[in-house]
Amino acid sequence: MDYFIQQLINGLTLGGVYALIALGYTMVYGIIQLINFAHGEFFAAGGYMGVIFISWLAAQGVHPYVCLGIGLVLAMLYCAMLAMAVERLAYRPLRQASRLAVLLSALGMSIFLQNGLMLTQGQYDKAYPTEITAGGFQLGGLYISYMQCLIVALTVFLLLVLNLLVFKTRIGKAMRATAQDKVMSALVGINANHIIAFTFAIGAGLAAAAGIMVGLYYGTVSYSMGFVPGIKAFAAAVLGGIGNITGAMLGGLIIGMVEIFAAGYISSQYKDVFAFIILIGVLYFKPTGIMGENVDDTRV
Amino acid sequence: MKRLIVLGVAMAALALVLAGCGGGGEEQKQADPVLKIGTLSPLTGPYAADGNDIRQGAEAAVAVIKAQGGLPGFSDIVVVPADSACDPKQAVAAANKLINDKVPAVIGAYCSSATIPASETLAEEDIIMITPASTSPAVTERGLPYMFRTCGRDDHQAPAAVKFMKEVADVKSVFIVDDKTTYSQGMADGVAAAAREAGIEVLGHEHVNQGDKDFSAVLTMVKDRNPDLFYISLQNSSSGATMVIQARRMGVDAILMGQDAVFHPKLIEFAKADSEGMFCTFGDIDTSTQGYKDFLANYSSKYSDPGAYSAYSYDSAMAYLLAVRAAGTTDPAKVREELLKLSFDGASKKVSYDEKGDSGSNYTVYQVKDGQFVPYWNSLTGQKY
């Protein structure tokens, strides 16, 4: 039983990370029907920015949790700006072009950003000052690390903030309106370009937070680390119903759990197989994902 | 006017072409050819750390030979690096690039899964290949005449590791994890088989993916089975560090042991205190020899501290250069003869090759102590240091 609960906690942690990345995919898809393949790179860039800021602050003798807080906010802001720049340069000029053109632009951006990270930060992995969040506590037969608590707590917090933002604020309303119908929302005076840039910024900020969590939890970040979690998070977004924010959270959690339980009870060889079998199964029986798609079906 | 300009340009072009012909002809008569040595190692991707060590090791050997006045019959020696990315497809493409560059010899590759297909391609052109890092037995067992190896073999490393578990660490049970590459899985299978034979219980043998960061599921399993020793057979030191950090954070208190791919200063740099006390097998490098000191002086002045495979790569390139010096030519058959006759004090060991192209294994168990790898036990003598 302890073994089961321990794996459940592992699954929750990993699922939280996937959910944070998946939100960016799903929000961007919801608003402009673009699968932003460069999204995983924001996650990697966030990881690197985190290690740079946190290590520097820690070297100045700042309290670890203050370092973490400031590093987190700065990295999220950085990635938000990076995402807006990417949107402006690579996607906005192609707004009227065919979907395929934008998709290729996204793939190109992914390669560009990944290699940019490699050239500026080096090919070697970078080590996080993991000692600042080391430790954990024993709960019966369970061992829970502080980092696991932090990941779950931060994920829940960010999800709540996001929900408030999307469903309770004016800009959230504008986002939903733009996602539903770009033409109509433009007619009532919403600047679609601003809203789209804002959506990219939010998604990338969440991915950056995930990047820092991963760096602190697993110890190192590498320039190529965005690709695989990016694909998994994309799967999570599709699983939950692309364009659907609640669906992305749920999808992330499911993919994380399935991976961990497949590895823990069958064999870690099969964890990716099972994650994608679930995805294929859901798409086969319910093509719109668990929570249903939520996208603009008017073509502009 | 226009016609005049055209005529002028045409004349000038003709003059240039003629000058070019004359100059080229003269140069070829006067200067000796340049000796190109290819290196094949992962320069990008997760194994770039070891891959760059290999390139730099070969460059250091070339620098030493050039400082000694170069090789007679060659005006210069240059290293042509190619990126194998530890990937069979890319390794073959990179080998073809080296063939086009007309290199007579290649130092590399790193991952056995990339070395083997690349060596098949190079063998078609009779190019000599000396690997400083691929330890899979199959590398030299295929009967390729121009395939040499300066490092040890897995079928020697696995028994050495198990002998250590049995005789020195006195463990009763082991849990093994690999990441499914030709090398890491072959090594893990070897350890599992040898452990069973030695009466050590194998509590589990799991496989993770290359480049995974999350090992929590498999580590929870390790913790649950509670082995005396946890054997980590991953393809690179960074994944090794990630696994070590997570294992210790999750409260796995087994003895940790790795092989020669996780043996790298980066392991300690990343895992810090969590790596303390961990054991690794690695081909013994006696740092007190003159050969090693010469290597270190040349290497450190140009690059940072040597990595795990820098010395082996240096010796591989050195062996080739010395063989070419003795043969006076790059003709592969003659160089092969000289390589087989060769015996010199290299940086890693006394280098000599047998008929298969192997140079013998001398695995030592190292332990992480105060943030450094310290020799702990020698598998050949069975003695602690």
XYZ file of C-alpha atoms in Angstrom:
685
model
C 0.000 0.000 0.000
C 2.845 2.369 0.848
C 4.344 1.526 -2.500
C 1.116 2.462 -4.255
C 0.761 5.782 -2.423
C 4.416 6.606 -2.996
C 3.938 6.053 -6.736
C 0.757 8.123 -6.576
C 2.760 11.029 -5.163
C 5.383 10.582 -7.873
C 2.637 10.592 -10.491
C 1.070 13.719 -9.033
C 4.413 15.540 -9.183
C 5.182 14.546 -12.752
C 1.587 15.164 -13.791
C 1.764 18.663 -12.337
C 4.779 19.443 -14.493
C 3.059 18.129 -17.632
C -0.108 20.071 -16.788
C 1.806 23.348 -16.532
C 3.369 22.807 -19.956
C 0.145 21.500 -21.497
C -1.708 24.700 -20.564
C 0.458 26.720 -22.934
C -0.249 24.349 -25.801
C -3.922 24.299 -25.186
C -4.360 28.056 -24.729
C -2.459 28.854 -27.904
C -4.336 26.197 -29.834
C -7.607 27.454 -28.456
C -6.991 30.965 -29.665
C -5.242 30.553 -33.041
C -5.469 26.799 -33.780
C -1.673 26.550 -33.854
C 0.237 23.648 -32.362
C 3.122 25.676 -31.047
C 6.011 23.222 -31.363
C 8.358 25.824 -29.941
C 6.510 25.650 -26.633
C 8.823 22.991 -25.171
C 11.741 25.379 -25.712
C 10.145 27.961 -23.392
C 10.185 25.239 -20.774
C 13.911 24.640 -21.361
C 14.669 28.368 -21.494
C 12.809 28.813 -18.209
C 14.935 26.078 -16.665
C 18.122 27.847 -17.755
C 16.958 31.295 -16.659
C 16.046 29.785 -13.313
C 19.481 28.282 -12.746
C 21.154 31.551 -13.752
C 19.049 33.757 -11.463
C 18.847 31.349 -8.533
C 22.560 30.500 -8.526
C 23.457 34.172 -8.705
C 21.110 35.149 -5.897
C 22.215 32.190 -3.769
C 25.829 33.290 -4.219
C 24.853 36.723 -2.852
C 23.753 35.023 0.348
C 20.035 35.561 -0.164
C 17.737 33.186 1.728
C 17.064 30.069 -0.440
C 13.312 30.454 -0.627
C 13.623 34.140 -1.470
C 16.073 33.172 -4.270
C 13.595 30.658 -5.505
C 10.709 33.128 -5.479
C 12.611 35.905 -7.248
C 14.204 33.462 -9.719
C 10.820 32.016 -10.524
C 9.206 35.385 -11.195
C 12.144 36.661 -13.291
C 12.333 33.474 -15.375
C 8.589 33.543 -15.981
C 8.744 37.175 -17.078
C 11.708 36.450 -19.335
C 9.960 33.547 -21.048
C 6.758 35.535 -21.374
C 8.681 38.217 -23.258
C 10.507 35.607 -25.312
C 7.188 34.063 -26.307
C 5.762 37.434 -27.312
C 8.838 38.078 -29.443
C 8.507 34.658 -31.072
C 4.834 35.275 -31.741
C 5.577 38.685 -33.263
C 8.415 37.405 -35.460
C 7.370 33.940 -36.496
C 3.599 33.667 -36.216
C 1.947 37.058 -36.633
C 3.277 37.659 -40.177
C 1.706 34.307 -41.090
C -1.679 34.988 -39.523
C -3.408 34.876 -42.914
C -1.243 32.094 -44.334
C -2.219 28.451 -44.443
C -2.081 26.442 -41.238
C 0.784 24.363 -42.601
C 2.966 27.432 -43.056
C 2.530 28.447 -39.419
C 3.168 24.902 -38.268
C 6.456 24.819 -40.178
C 7.350 28.199 -38.772
C 6.758 26.779 -35.281
C 8.988 23.790 -35.975
C 11.697 26.093 -37.298
C 11.399 28.301 -34.229
C 11.784 25.232 -32.026
C 15.036 24.268 -33.734
C 16.241 27.881 -33.660
C 15.543 28.294 -29.948
C 17.018 24.939 -28.989
C 20.236 25.605 -30.873
C 20.288 29.155 -29.561
C 20.229 27.743 -26.043
C 23.030 25.332 -26.911
C 25.212 28.054 -28.409
C 24.712 30.573 -25.620
C 24.640 28.197 -22.652
C 26.945 25.430 -23.845
C 26.378 21.781 -24.625
C 26.929 20.609 -21.104
C 24.092 20.237 -18.661
C 23.829 22.862 -15.961
C 23.490 21.854 -12.339
C 20.861 23.464 -10.122
C 21.803 24.414 -6.583
C 19.507 21.598 -5.451
C 20.704 21.801 -1.869
C 18.443 24.814 -1.278
C 15.356 22.640 -1.469
C 16.850 19.344 -0.311
C 15.233 17.222 2.359
C 11.804 15.888 3.029
C 9.776 14.148 5.665
C 8.725 10.656 6.596
C 5.019 9.949 6.805
C 4.479 6.402 7.968
C 6.225 4.318 5.329
C 6.187 7.188 2.849
C 8.949 9.593 2.054
C 7.840 12.937 0.657
C 10.469 15.441 -0.410
C 9.914 19.172 0.080
C 10.406 19.592 -3.644
C 7.448 17.316 -4.386
C 5.278 19.377 -2.054
C 6.532 22.550 -3.685
C 5.774 21.311 -7.211
C 2.249 20.234 -6.331
C 1.562 23.403 -4.330
C 2.908 25.692 -7.037
C 1.000 23.845 -9.766
C -2.269 24.149 -7.867
C -1.582 27.822 -7.103
C -0.790 28.685 -10.723
C -3.816 26.794 -11.971
C -6.076 28.711 -9.578
C -4.570 32.024 -10.648
C -5.003 31.074 -14.282
C -8.621 30.125 -13.753
C -9.312 33.434 -12.029
C -7.575 35.247 -14.856
C -9.465 33.507 -17.628
C -12.907 33.389 -16.067
C -13.083 36.410 -13.773
C -11.181 39.261 -15.425
C -11.857 41.522 -18.387
C -8.798 40.302 -20.276
C -9.862 36.727 -19.619
C -13.237 37.494 -21.082
C -11.519 39.015 -24.117
C -9.396 35.877 -24.490
C -12.442 33.673 -24.445
C -14.210 35.924 -26.894
C -11.258 35.887 -29.296
C -11.043 32.117 -29.012
C -14.725 31.786 -29.812
C -14.913 34.110 -32.767
C -12.129 36.389 -33.915
C -14.271 38.399 -36.312
C -17.038 39.135 -33.846
C -14.654 39.972 -31.038
C -12.823 42.387 -33.342
C -16.142 44.011 -34.172
C -16.792 44.757 -30.511
C -13.378 46.409 -30.194
C -11.057 43.657 -28.909
C -7.543 43.897 -30.317
C -6.935 40.285 -31.310
C -3.168 40.756 -31.736
C -2.793 41.957 -28.156
C -4.885 39.120 -26.817
C -2.938 36.511 -28.797
C 0.409 37.910 -27.625
C -0.898 37.900 -24.068
C -1.950 34.254 -24.413
C 1.515 33.279 -25.614
C 3.049 35.142 -22.685
C 0.887 33.362 -20.105
C 1.562 29.934 -21.605
C 5.312 30.493 -21.741
C 5.339 31.826 -18.183
C 3.712 28.618 -16.958
C 6.181 26.521 -18.971
C 9.071 28.478 -17.425
C 7.733 27.710 -13.943
C 7.637 24.029 -14.905
C 11.235 24.269 -16.188
C 12.451 25.585 -12.840
C 10.549 22.929 -10.914
C 12.079 20.220 -13.080
C 15.571 21.669 -12.654
C 15.251 21.801 -8.883
C 13.595 18.409 -8.605
C 15.842 16.453 -10.969
C 19.057 18.390 -10.410
C 20.097 19.429 -13.910
C 18.806 21.201 -16.998
C 19.969 20.647 -20.566
C 19.339 22.584 -23.748
C 17.541 19.622 -25.343
C 15.259 18.961 -22.382
C 12.234 20.698 -23.885
C 11.493 18.251 -26.650
C 10.219 15.106 -24.920
C 8.184 16.798 -22.167
C 6.841 19.086 -24.907
C 5.516 16.108 -26.846
C 4.068 14.543 -23.694
C 2.413 17.801 -22.724
C 1.000 18.116 -26.220
C -0.413 14.616 -25.805
C -1.859 15.722 -22.462
C -3.507 18.733 -24.081
C -5.044 16.578 -26.810
C -6.098 13.987 -24.257
C -7.941 16.571 -22.172
C -9.542 18.155 -25.233
C -7.428 20.696 -27.026
C -8.309 24.287 -26.282
C -9.825 23.298 -22.963
C -7.952 24.592 -19.914
C -9.445 22.201 -17.379
C -8.857 19.407 -19.880
C -5.157 20.241 -20.125
C -4.728 20.011 -16.355
C -6.573 16.728 -16.242
C -4.681 15.403 -19.288
C -1.338 16.310 -17.703
C -2.225 14.516 -14.509
C -3.411 11.422 -16.386
C -0.290 11.193 -18.551
C 1.932 11.640 -15.487
C 0.047 9.004 -13.493
C -0.072 6.494 -16.338
C 3.656 6.875 -16.907
C 4.525 6.384 -13.271
C 2.183 3.433 -12.739
C 3.250 1.718 -15.948
C 6.866 2.115 -14.834
C 6.153 1.130 -11.246
C 3.967 -1.903 -11.880
C 4.826 -3.184 -15.339
C 8.229 -1.947 -16.471
C 9.770 1.461 -17.011
C 10.423 0.274 -20.560
C 6.745 0.605 -21.293
C 5.908 3.898 -19.650
C 5.849 5.952 -22.855
C 4.012 3.190 -24.679
C 1.211 3.259 -22.134
C 1.022 7.036 -22.060
C 0.453 7.081 -25.804
C -1.856 4.043 -25.816
C -4.154 5.977 -23.493
C -3.959 8.933 -25.845
C -4.779 6.844 -28.912
C -7.570 5.070 -27.063
C -9.201 8.330 -26.000
C -8.876 9.806 -29.474
C -10.392 6.674 -30.981
C -13.411 6.544 -28.723
C -13.803 10.243 -27.984
C -11.924 12.289 -30.598
C -12.619 15.586 -28.862
C -10.728 14.498 -25.732
C -12.019 13.909 -22.244
C -13.378 17.389 -21.569
C -14.295 18.243 -25.148
C -12.627 20.623 -27.553
C -13.083 24.304 -27.101
C -12.005 26.073 -30.242
C -13.196 28.622 -32.700
C -14.723 26.692 -35.575
C -15.243 29.691 -37.788
C -12.468 29.887 -40.344
C -11.100 33.343 -40.912
C 33.082 50.844 -74.450
C 30.981 47.986 -73.123
C 32.847 45.550 -75.320
C 36.152 46.811 -73.978
C 35.095 46.246 -70.380
C 33.926 42.735 -71.180
C 37.182 42.035 -72.924
C 39.132 43.411 -69.964
C 37.216 41.267 -67.507
C 37.708 38.200 -69.679
C 41.451 38.858 -69.896
C 41.698 39.329 -66.164
C 39.790 36.115 -65.544
C 42.014 34.229 -67.958
C 45.101 35.594 -66.260
C 43.782 34.510 -62.888
C 42.998 31.008 -64.130
C 46.458 30.663 -65.652
C 48.098 31.977 -62.507
C 46.027 29.593 -60.447
C 47.122 26.628 -62.539
C 50.778 27.545 -62.349
C 50.694 28.231 -58.613
C 48.843 25.010 -57.849
C 51.269 22.927 -59.868
C 54.267 24.382 -58.137
C 52.791 24.001 -54.685
C 52.050 20.354 -55.232
C 55.580 19.715 -56.302
C 57.126 21.502 -53.366
C 54.935 20.849 -50.320
C 54.250 17.526 -48.699
C 50.612 16.518 -48.181
C 48.728 17.362 -45.023
C 47.901 14.418 -42.766
C 44.251 14.554 -41.738
C 42.988 12.606 -38.770
C 39.244 12.318 -38.306
C 37.560 12.174 -34.940
C 34.101 10.753 -34.561
C 32.327 11.469 -31.285
C 29.106 13.030 -30.042
C 29.783 16.777 -30.164
C 26.148 17.727 -29.606
C 23.393 16.190 -27.535
C 23.490 14.609 -24.111
C 26.883 12.934 -24.631
C 28.668 16.057 -25.820
C 30.808 16.167 -22.675
C 32.575 12.891 -23.430
C 32.523 13.616 -27.155
C 34.416 16.869 -26.762
C 36.952 15.168 -24.507
C 37.637 12.726 -27.335
C 38.123 15.472 -29.918
C 40.383 17.428 -27.566
C 42.407 14.341 -26.643
C 43.190 13.710 -30.316
C 44.048 17.382 -30.832
C 46.419 17.278 -27.868
C 48.251 14.260 -29.332
C 48.604 16.032 -32.670
C 49.948 19.114 -30.899
C 52.594 16.995 -29.129
C 53.750 15.357 -32.356
C 53.843 18.725 -34.121
C 55.903 20.181 -31.275
C 58.357 17.341 -31.843
C 58.734 18.482 -35.455
C 55.782 16.732 -37.030
C 55.971 13.646 -39.194
C 58.443 13.267 -42.057
C 56.684 13.381 -45.406
C 53.802 15.508 -44.131
C 53.705 19.290 -44.114
C 51.079 19.497 -41.404
C 48.723 17.393 -39.281
C 45.146 18.470 -38.757
C 42.232 17.016 -36.836
C 38.912 16.851 -38.690
C 36.131 16.465 -36.123
C 32.776 14.896 -37.004
C 29.676 14.568 -34.843
C 28.370 11.032 -34.318
C 25.717 12.177 -31.795
C 25.736 8.664 -30.303
C 23.257 7.817 -33.044
C 23.771 4.987 -35.567
C 22.334 6.941 -38.513
C 24.205 10.117 -37.817
C 27.419 8.208 -37.115
C 27.279 6.618 -40.583
C 26.582 10.010 -42.172
C 29.498 11.508 -40.254
C 31.739 8.595 -41.298
C 30.851 9.302 -44.934
C 31.727 12.947 -44.423
C 35.137 11.894 -43.108
C 35.589 9.605 -46.109
C 34.899 12.584 -48.374
C 37.464 14.570 -46.406
C 39.955 11.816 -47.313
C 41.089 10.985 -43.808
C 43.196 7.811 -43.554
C 42.265 7.250 -39.900
C 39.435 7.993 -37.480
C 39.625 8.237 -33.712
C 36.221 7.279 -32.282
C 33.408 6.783 -31.826
C 31.986 6.932 -28.328
C 28.765 4.891 -28.057
C 29.204 1.304 -29.235
C 25.851 1.561 -30.996
C 27.321 4.321 -33.180
C 30.850 2.920 -33.464
C 29.783 -0.402 -34.942
C 27.787 0.898 -37.955
C 30.331 3.686 -38.573
C 33.161 1.152 -38.567
C 31.397 -0.897 -41.249
C 31.278 2.185 -43.464
C 34.895 3.098 -42.809
C 36.022 -0.492 -43.366
C 34.803 -0.346 -46.963
C 37.383 2.367 -47.609
C 40.137 0.646 -45.586
C 40.229 3.486 -43.089
C 41.840 2.734 -39.762
C 39.531 3.258 -36.790
C 40.746 3.392 -33.219
C 38.058 3.717 -30.581
C 38.996 5.267 -27.258
C 35.657 4.568 -25.589
C 33.480 1.825 -27.121
C 33.685 -1.167 -24.838
C 31.147 -3.533 -26.421
C 32.903 -6.840 -27.256
C 31.336 -6.793 -30.751
C 33.498 -3.813 -31.744
C 36.607 -5.922 -32.230
C 34.976 -9.342 -32.564
C 33.780 -8.855 -36.139
C 37.178 -9.508 -37.690
C 37.617 -6.052 -39.211
C 41.364 -5.741 -39.899
C 41.548 -1.985 -39.339
C 39.506 -1.763 -36.124
C 41.465 -1.057 -32.935
C 40.445 -0.272 -29.364
C 42.427 1.535 -26.696
C 39.917 1.080 -23.844
C 38.787 -2.123 -22.133
C 35.944 -4.523 -22.901
C 32.577 -4.975 -21.219
C 33.079 -8.705 -20.914
C 35.997 -7.834 -18.651
C 34.327 -4.901 -16.925
C 31.157 -6.711 -15.811
C 33.014 -9.558 -14.088
C 35.345 -7.018 -12.456
C 32.350 -5.117 -11.080
C 30.743 -8.287 -9.752
C 34.005 -9.493 -8.235
C 34.110 -6.214 -6.359
C 30.503 -6.605 -5.178
C 31.173 -10.110 -3.944
C 34.653 -9.863 -2.466
C 34.986 -6.288 -1.311
C 31.537 -4.798 -0.797
C 30.139 -8.156 0.356
C 26.646 -7.556 -0.985
C 23.882 -10.168 -1.076
C 21.485 -8.481 -3.476
C 21.612 -6.024 -6.349
C 19.135 -3.970 -8.375
C 20.211 -3.036 -11.917
C 19.042 -0.199 -14.167
C 20.154 0.521 -17.742
C 18.999 2.864 -20.517
C 18.732 0.434 -23.423
C 21.742 1.379 -25.534
C 23.967 -1.316 -27.046
C 26.568 -0.454 -24.475
C 24.554 0.218 -21.317
C 22.228 -2.748 -21.716
C 25.023 -5.113 -22.725
C 26.922 -4.049 -19.648
C 23.864 -4.422 -17.390
C 23.101 -7.888 -18.810
C 26.713 -8.878 -18.200
C 26.548 -7.710 -14.590
C 23.218 -9.486 -14.041
C 24.574 -12.778 -15.416
C 27.834 -12.562 -13.477
C 25.991 -11.623 -10.277
C 23.671 -14.634 -10.521
C 26.667 -16.852 -11.087
C 28.391 -15.392 -8.053
C 25.321 -16.069 -5.903
C 24.224 -12.442 -5.617
C 20.470 -12.112 -5.844
C 19.294 -9.841 -8.681
C 16.207 -8.159 -7.207
C 15.324 -6.377 -10.414
C 16.650 -5.280 -13.768
C 14.819 -2.237 -15.152
C 15.256 -0.221 -18.323
C 14.700 3.533 -18.566
C 14.807 5.755 -21.657
C 17.860 7.675 -22.751
C 17.566 11.294 -21.735
C 14.792 10.728 -19.176
C 14.843 13.081 -16.253
C 12.157 11.511 -14.128
C 13.250 8.257 -12.500
C 10.872 8.438 -9.534
C 8.841 5.350 -10.480
C 11.807 3.040 -10.903
C 13.559 4.460 -7.839
C 10.474 3.871 -5.715
C 10.706 0.270 -6.892
C 14.382 0.149 -5.894
C 13.539 1.520 -2.477
C 10.756 -1.017 -2.084
C 12.944 -4.018 -2.974
C 15.719 -2.685 -0.734
C 18.854 -4.093 -2.419
C 22.315 -3.970 -0.827
C 23.711 -2.409 -3.985
C 22.097 -0.347 -6.739
C 23.921 -0.717 -10.065
C 23.494 2.193 -12.491
C 24.349 1.448 -16.114
C 23.406 4.631 -17.980
C 24.979 6.001 -21.117
C 26.178 9.305 -19.687
C 27.296 11.007 -16.523
C 24.577 13.645 -16.502
C 21.773 11.056 -16.470
C 23.802 9.197 -13.865
C 23.947 12.315 -11.705
C 20.202 12.870 -12.089
C 19.560 9.307 -10.981
C 21.953 9.552 -8.041
C 20.380 12.807 -6.824
C 16.870 11.400 -7.054
C 17.827 8.075 -5.463
C 19.342 9.760 -2.423
C 16.503 12.294 -2.177
C 13.986 9.456 -2.184
C 15.824 7.728 0.604
C 17.463 4.885 -1.326
C 20.297 3.983 1.007
C 21.879 1.121 -0.980
C 25.524 1.262 -2.051
C 25.596 3.031 -5.435
C 27.750 1.707 -8.243
C 28.157 2.796 -11.855
C 30.233 1.885 -14.882
C 32.679 3.791 -17.063
C 30.061 5.916 -18.873
C 28.822 7.537 -15.682
C 32.421 7.900 -14.491
C 33.116 11.570 -15.226
C 34.018 14.620 -13.114
C 30.647 16.054 -14.213
C 28.879 13.341 -12.187
C 30.312 14.787 -8.993
C 29.847 18.367 -10.162
C 26.124 17.758 -10.691
C 25.281 15.335 -7.901
C 27.594 16.966 -5.333
C 27.169 15.486 -1.850
C 24.673 12.908 -3.096
C 27.427 11.172 -5.081
C 29.692 10.827 -2.041
C 30.668 7.188 -1.483
C 29.489 6.026 -4.922
C 31.632 3.442 -6.723
C 32.449 3.330 -10.458
C 34.477 0.947 -12.574
C 36.842 2.592 -15.007
C 39.948 1.532 -16.912
C 42.782 2.319 -14.537
C 44.766 5.409 -15.429
C 47.987 5.628 -13.464
C 48.406 9.358 -13.010
C 51.947 9.006 -11.679
C 53.519 7.878 -14.977
C 55.566 10.157 -17.212
C 53.168 9.398 -20.075
C 50.248 10.786 -18.096
C 52.168 13.837 -16.928
C 53.180 14.678 -20.509
C 49.582 14.319 -21.561
C 48.255 16.412 -18.694
C 50.725 19.223 -19.319
C 49.743 19.420 -22.966
C 46.038 18.979 -22.415
C 45.471 21.306 -19.497
C 47.387 24.146 -21.078
C 44.879 24.167 -23.934
C 41.629 22.894 -22.429
C 40.174 22.521 -18.968
C 40.862 19.434 -16.875
C 40.729 16.146 -18.789
C 37.464 14.217 -18.776
C 37.048 10.468 -18.507
C 38.087 9.640 -22.078
C 40.599 12.397 -22.833
C 43.589 10.198 -22.033
C 42.287 7.237 -24.034
C 41.642 9.447 -27.039
C 45.075 11.015 -26.695
C 46.650 7.544 -26.675
C 44.589 6.391 -29.655
C 45.695 9.346 -31.767
C 49.260 8.999 -30.500
C 49.326 5.313 -31.431
C 48.246 6.147 -34.958
C 50.748 8.972 -35.349
C 53.605 6.833 -34.056
C 52.594 4.016 -36.387
C 52.550 6.407 -39.351
C 55.965 7.723 -38.321
C 57.332 4.160 -38.234
C 55.666 3.147 -41.501
C 56.516 6.393 -43.286
C 53.187 6.226 -45.076
C 49.449 6.183 -44.399
C 48.977 2.958 -46.377
C 46.538 1.097 -44.096
C 48.131 -2.346 -44.378
C 51.550 -0.994 -43.439
C 50.195 1.171 -40.630
C 48.325 -1.833 -39.265
C 51.565 -3.815 -39.119
C 53.209 -0.983 -37.223
C 50.254 -0.643 -34.844
C 50.521 -4.333 -33.975
C 54.252 -3.937 -33.303
C 53.719 -0.770 -31.285
C 54.322 -0.568 -27.549
C 54.615 2.772 -25.801
C 53.910 4.348 -22.433
C 50.745 6.295 -23.078
C 48.698 8.510 -20.811
C 46.171 5.824 -19.930
C 48.378 2.740 -19.905
C 51.134 0.910 -21.730
C 49.565 0.797 -25.180
C 49.903 -2.269 -27.386
C 47.342 -4.001 -29.592
C 46.715 -7.706 -30.114
C 45.636 -9.405 -33.351
C 41.973 -8.538 -32.742
C 42.859 -4.903 -32.153
C 42.230 -4.971 -28.421
C 44.649 -3.470 -25.968
C 43.594 -5.269 -22.811
C 41.442 -4.211 -19.884
C 42.566 -3.097 -16.459
C 39.437 -2.106 -14.587
C 39.719 -0.310 -11.304
C 36.940 0.541 -8.904
C 36.943 4.229 -8.041
C 35.078 5.795 -5.155
C 33.815 9.352 -4.816
C 35.546 10.803 -1.806
C 35.473 14.473 -0.818
C 34.245 15.429 -4.275
C 36.792 13.429 -6.276
C 37.172 9.993 -7.826
C 39.769 8.105 -5.811
C 41.130 4.673 -6.872
C 39.715 2.158 -4.435
C 40.316 -1.401 -5.629
C 42.184 -2.971 -8.539
C 40.400 -5.843 -10.249
C 43.594 -7.392 -11.658
C 45.462 -7.607 -8.372
C 42.357 -7.872 -6.152
C 43.989 -5.362 -3.830
C 42.709 -2.139 -2.336
C 44.779 0.959 -2.968
